[in-house]
XYZ file of N, CA and C in Angstrom:
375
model
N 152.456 210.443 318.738
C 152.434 208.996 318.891
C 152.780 208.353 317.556
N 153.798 207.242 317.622
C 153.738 206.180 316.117
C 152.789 205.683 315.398
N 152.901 205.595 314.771
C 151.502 204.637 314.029
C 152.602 203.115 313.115
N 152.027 202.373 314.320
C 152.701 200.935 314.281
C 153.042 200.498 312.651
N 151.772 200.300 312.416
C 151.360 200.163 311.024
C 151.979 200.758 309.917
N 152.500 201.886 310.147
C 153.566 202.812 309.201
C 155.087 202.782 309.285
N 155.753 202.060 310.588
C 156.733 201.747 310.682
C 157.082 203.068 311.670
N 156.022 203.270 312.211
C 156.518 204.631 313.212
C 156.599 204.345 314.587
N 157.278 204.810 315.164
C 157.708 204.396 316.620
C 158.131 205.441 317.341
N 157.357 206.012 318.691
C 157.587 206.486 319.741
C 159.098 206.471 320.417
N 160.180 207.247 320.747
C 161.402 207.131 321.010
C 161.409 208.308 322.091
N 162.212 207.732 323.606
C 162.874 208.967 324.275
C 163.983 209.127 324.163
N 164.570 210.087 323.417
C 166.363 209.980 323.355
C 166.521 211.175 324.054
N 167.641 210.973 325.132
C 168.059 212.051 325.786
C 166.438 213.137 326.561
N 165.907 212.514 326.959
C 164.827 213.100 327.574
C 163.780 213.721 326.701
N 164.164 213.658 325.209
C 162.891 214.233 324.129
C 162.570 213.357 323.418
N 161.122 213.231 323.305
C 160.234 212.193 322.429
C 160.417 212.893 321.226
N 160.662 211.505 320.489
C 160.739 212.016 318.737
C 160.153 210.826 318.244
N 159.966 211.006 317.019
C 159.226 209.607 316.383
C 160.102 209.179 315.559
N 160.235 208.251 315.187
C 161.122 207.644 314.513
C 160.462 206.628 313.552
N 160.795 207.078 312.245
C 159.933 206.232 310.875
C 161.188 205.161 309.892
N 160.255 203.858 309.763
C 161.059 203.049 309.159
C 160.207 202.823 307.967
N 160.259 203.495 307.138
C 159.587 203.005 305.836
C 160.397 203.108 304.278
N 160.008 203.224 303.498
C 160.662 202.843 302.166
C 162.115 204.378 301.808
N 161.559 205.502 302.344
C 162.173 206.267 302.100
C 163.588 206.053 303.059
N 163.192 205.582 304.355
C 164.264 205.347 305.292
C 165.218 204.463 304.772
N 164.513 203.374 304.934
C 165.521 202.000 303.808
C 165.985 202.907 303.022
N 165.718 203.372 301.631
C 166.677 203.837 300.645
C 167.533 204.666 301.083
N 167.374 205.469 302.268
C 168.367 206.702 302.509
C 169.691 205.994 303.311
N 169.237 204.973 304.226
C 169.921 203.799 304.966
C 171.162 203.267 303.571
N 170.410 202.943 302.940
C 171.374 201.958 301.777
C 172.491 202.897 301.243
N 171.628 203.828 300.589
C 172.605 205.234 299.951
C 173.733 205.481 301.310
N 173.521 206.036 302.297
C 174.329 206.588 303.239
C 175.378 205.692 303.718
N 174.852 204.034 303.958
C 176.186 202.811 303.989
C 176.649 202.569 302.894
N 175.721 202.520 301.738
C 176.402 201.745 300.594
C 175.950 199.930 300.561
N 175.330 199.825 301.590
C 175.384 198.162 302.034
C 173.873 198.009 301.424
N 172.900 196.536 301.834
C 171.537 196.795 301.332
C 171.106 196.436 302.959
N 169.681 197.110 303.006
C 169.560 197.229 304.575
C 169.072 195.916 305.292
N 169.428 194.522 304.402
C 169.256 193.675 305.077
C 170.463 193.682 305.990
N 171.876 193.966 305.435
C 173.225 193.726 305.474
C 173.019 194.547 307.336
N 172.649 196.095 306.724
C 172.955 196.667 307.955
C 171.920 196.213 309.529
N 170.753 195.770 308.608
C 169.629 195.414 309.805
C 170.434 194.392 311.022
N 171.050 193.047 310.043
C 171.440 192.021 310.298
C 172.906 192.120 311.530
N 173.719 193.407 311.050
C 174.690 193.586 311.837
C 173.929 194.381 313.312
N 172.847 195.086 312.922
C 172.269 195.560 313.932
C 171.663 194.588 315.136
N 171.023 194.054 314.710
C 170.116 192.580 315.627
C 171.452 192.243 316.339
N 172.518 191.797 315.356
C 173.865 191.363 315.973
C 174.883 191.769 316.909
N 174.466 193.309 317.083
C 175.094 194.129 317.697
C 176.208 194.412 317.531
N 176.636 193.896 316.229
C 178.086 194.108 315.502
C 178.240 195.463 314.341
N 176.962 196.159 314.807
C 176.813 197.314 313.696
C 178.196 198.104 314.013
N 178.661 198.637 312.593
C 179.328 199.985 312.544
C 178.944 201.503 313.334
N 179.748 201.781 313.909
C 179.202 203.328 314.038
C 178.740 204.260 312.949
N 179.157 203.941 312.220
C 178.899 204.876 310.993
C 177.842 204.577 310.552
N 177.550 203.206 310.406
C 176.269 202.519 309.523
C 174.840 202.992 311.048
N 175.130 202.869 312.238
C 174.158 203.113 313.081
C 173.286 204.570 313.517
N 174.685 205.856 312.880
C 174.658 207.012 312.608
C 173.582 206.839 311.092
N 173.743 206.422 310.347
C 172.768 206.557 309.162
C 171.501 206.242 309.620
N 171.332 204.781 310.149
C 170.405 204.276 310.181
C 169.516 205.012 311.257
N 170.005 205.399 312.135
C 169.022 206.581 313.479
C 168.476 207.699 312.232
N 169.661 208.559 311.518
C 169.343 209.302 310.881
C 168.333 209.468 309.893
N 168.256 208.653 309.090
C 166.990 207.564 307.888
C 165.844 207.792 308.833
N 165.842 207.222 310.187
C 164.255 207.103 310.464
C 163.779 208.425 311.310
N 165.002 209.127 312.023
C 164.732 210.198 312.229
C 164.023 211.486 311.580
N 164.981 211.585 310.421
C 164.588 212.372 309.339
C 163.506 213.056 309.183
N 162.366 211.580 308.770
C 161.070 212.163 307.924
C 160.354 213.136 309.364
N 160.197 212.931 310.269
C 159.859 213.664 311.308
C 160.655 214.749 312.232
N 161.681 214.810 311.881
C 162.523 216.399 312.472
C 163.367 216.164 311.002
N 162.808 217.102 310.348
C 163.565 217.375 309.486
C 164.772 217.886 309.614
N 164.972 218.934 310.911
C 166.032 219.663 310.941
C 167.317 219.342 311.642
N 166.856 218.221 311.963
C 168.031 217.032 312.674
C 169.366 217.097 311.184
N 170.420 217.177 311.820
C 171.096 217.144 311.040
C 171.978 215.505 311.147
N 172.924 215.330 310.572
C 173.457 213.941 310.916
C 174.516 214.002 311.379
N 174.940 215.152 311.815
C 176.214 215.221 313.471
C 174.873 215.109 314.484
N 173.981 216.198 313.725
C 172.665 216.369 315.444
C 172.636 214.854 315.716
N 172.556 213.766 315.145
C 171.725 212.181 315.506
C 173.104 211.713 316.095
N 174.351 212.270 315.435
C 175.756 211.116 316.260
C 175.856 211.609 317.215
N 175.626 213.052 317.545
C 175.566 213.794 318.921
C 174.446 212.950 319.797
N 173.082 212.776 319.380
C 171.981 212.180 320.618
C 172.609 210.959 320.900
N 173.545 209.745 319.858
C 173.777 208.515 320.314
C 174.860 208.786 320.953
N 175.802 209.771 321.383
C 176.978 209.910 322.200
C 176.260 210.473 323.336
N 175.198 210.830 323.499
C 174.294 211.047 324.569
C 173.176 210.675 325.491
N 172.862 209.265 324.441
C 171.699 208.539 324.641
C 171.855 207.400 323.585
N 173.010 206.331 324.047
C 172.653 205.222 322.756
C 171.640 204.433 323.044
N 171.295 204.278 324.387
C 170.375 203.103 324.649
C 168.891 203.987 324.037
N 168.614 204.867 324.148
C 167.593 205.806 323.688
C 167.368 205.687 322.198
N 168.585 205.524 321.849
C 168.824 205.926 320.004
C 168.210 204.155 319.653
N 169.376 203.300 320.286
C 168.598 201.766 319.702
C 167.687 201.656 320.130
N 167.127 201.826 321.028
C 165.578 200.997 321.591
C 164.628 201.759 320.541
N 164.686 203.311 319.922
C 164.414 203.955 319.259
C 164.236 202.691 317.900
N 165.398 203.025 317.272
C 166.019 202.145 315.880
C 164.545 200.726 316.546
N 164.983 200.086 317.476
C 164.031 198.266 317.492
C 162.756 198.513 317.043
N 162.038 199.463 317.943
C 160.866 200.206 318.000
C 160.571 200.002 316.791
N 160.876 201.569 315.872
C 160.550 201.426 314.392
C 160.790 199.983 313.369
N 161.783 199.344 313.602
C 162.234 198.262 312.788
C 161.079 197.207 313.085
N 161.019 196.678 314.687
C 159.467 195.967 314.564
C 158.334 196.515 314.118
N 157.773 197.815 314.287
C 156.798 198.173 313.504
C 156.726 197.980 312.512
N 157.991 198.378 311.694
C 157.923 198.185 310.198
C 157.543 196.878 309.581
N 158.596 195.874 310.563
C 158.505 194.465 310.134
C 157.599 193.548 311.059
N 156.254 193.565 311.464
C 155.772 193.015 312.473
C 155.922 191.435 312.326
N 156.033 190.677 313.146
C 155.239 189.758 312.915
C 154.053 189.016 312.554
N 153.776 188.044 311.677
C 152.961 187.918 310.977
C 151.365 188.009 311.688
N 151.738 187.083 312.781
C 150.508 187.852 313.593
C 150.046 188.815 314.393
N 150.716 189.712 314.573
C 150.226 191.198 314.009
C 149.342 192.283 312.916
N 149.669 191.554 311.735
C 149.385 192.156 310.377
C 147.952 192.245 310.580
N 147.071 193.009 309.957
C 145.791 193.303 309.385
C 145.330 191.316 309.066
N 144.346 191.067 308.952
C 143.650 190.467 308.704
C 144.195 189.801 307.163
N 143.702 191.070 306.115
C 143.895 190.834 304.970
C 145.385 190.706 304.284
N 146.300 191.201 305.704
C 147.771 190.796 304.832
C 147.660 189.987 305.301
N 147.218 188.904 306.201
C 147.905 187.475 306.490
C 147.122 186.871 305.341
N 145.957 186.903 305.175
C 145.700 186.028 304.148
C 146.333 186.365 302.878
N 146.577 187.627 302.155
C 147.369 187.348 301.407
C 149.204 186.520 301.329
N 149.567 186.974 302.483
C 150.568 186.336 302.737
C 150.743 185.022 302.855
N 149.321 184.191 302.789
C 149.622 182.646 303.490
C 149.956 181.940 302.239
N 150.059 182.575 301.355
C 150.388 181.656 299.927
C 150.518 182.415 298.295
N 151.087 181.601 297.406
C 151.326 182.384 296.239
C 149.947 182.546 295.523
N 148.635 181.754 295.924
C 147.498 181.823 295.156
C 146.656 181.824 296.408
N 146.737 182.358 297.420
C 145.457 183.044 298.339
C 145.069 183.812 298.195
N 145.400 185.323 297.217
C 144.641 186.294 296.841
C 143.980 186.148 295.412
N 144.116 184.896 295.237
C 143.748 185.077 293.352
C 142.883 184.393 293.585
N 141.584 185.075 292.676
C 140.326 184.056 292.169
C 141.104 182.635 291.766
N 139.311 181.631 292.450
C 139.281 180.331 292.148
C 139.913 179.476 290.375
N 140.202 181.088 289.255
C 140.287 180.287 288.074
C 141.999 180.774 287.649
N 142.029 181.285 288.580
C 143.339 181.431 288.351
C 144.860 180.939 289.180
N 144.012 180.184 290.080
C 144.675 179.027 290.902
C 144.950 177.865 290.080
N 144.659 177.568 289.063
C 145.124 176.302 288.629
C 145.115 175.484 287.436
């Protein structure tokens, strides 16, 4: 099972559950493998104007940390076999990663609600 909170997400591609992780290591491997920064590629993704090539990385990145032995023909092979599997996969992890704010823990929204909500009263002002 994912663990929301980690950017992990439950995926059936081609009839096998795999997990699929969006976290810091993914992003960097994402960026390295397009060259782009993964707002660039996220943004074409949402858009549905992604590259094949850039969508091959990006399955691959979150695939990775959990089948290591996935290779990155193995991931262009599951999306020539299962793309709807592979993106709903990719959304999955990407909302986990990025929840909405009300979602978050308790203590990230309050830190989040401002530049001086986590700082003592003497250092507000």
């Amino acid at each position: 099972m994912g663990n929301k909170f980690r950017g992990e997400a439950l995926a059936t591609i081609n009839g096998l559950q795999m997990v699929m992780v969006m976290d810091f290591n993914a992003m960097c491997d994402m960026e390295e493998a397009t060259g782009r920064t993964m707002e660039e590629v996220l943004t074409d993704f949402e858009q549905r104007r992604i590259l094949s090539k850039d969508l091959r990385a990006m399955a691959f990145a979150m695939l990775h940390e959990r089948q290591p032995k996935l290779r990155l023909r193995d991931v262009g092979t599951l999306i020539g076999e299962d793309m709807d599997g592979v993106m709903d996969g990719c959304i999955k992890a990407i909302e986990a990663a990025f929840p909405p704010a009300a979602e978050l823990p308790k203590t990230v929204q309050e830190l989040a609600g401002g530049a001086s909500a986590g700082n003592p009263p003497a250092a507000q002002g």
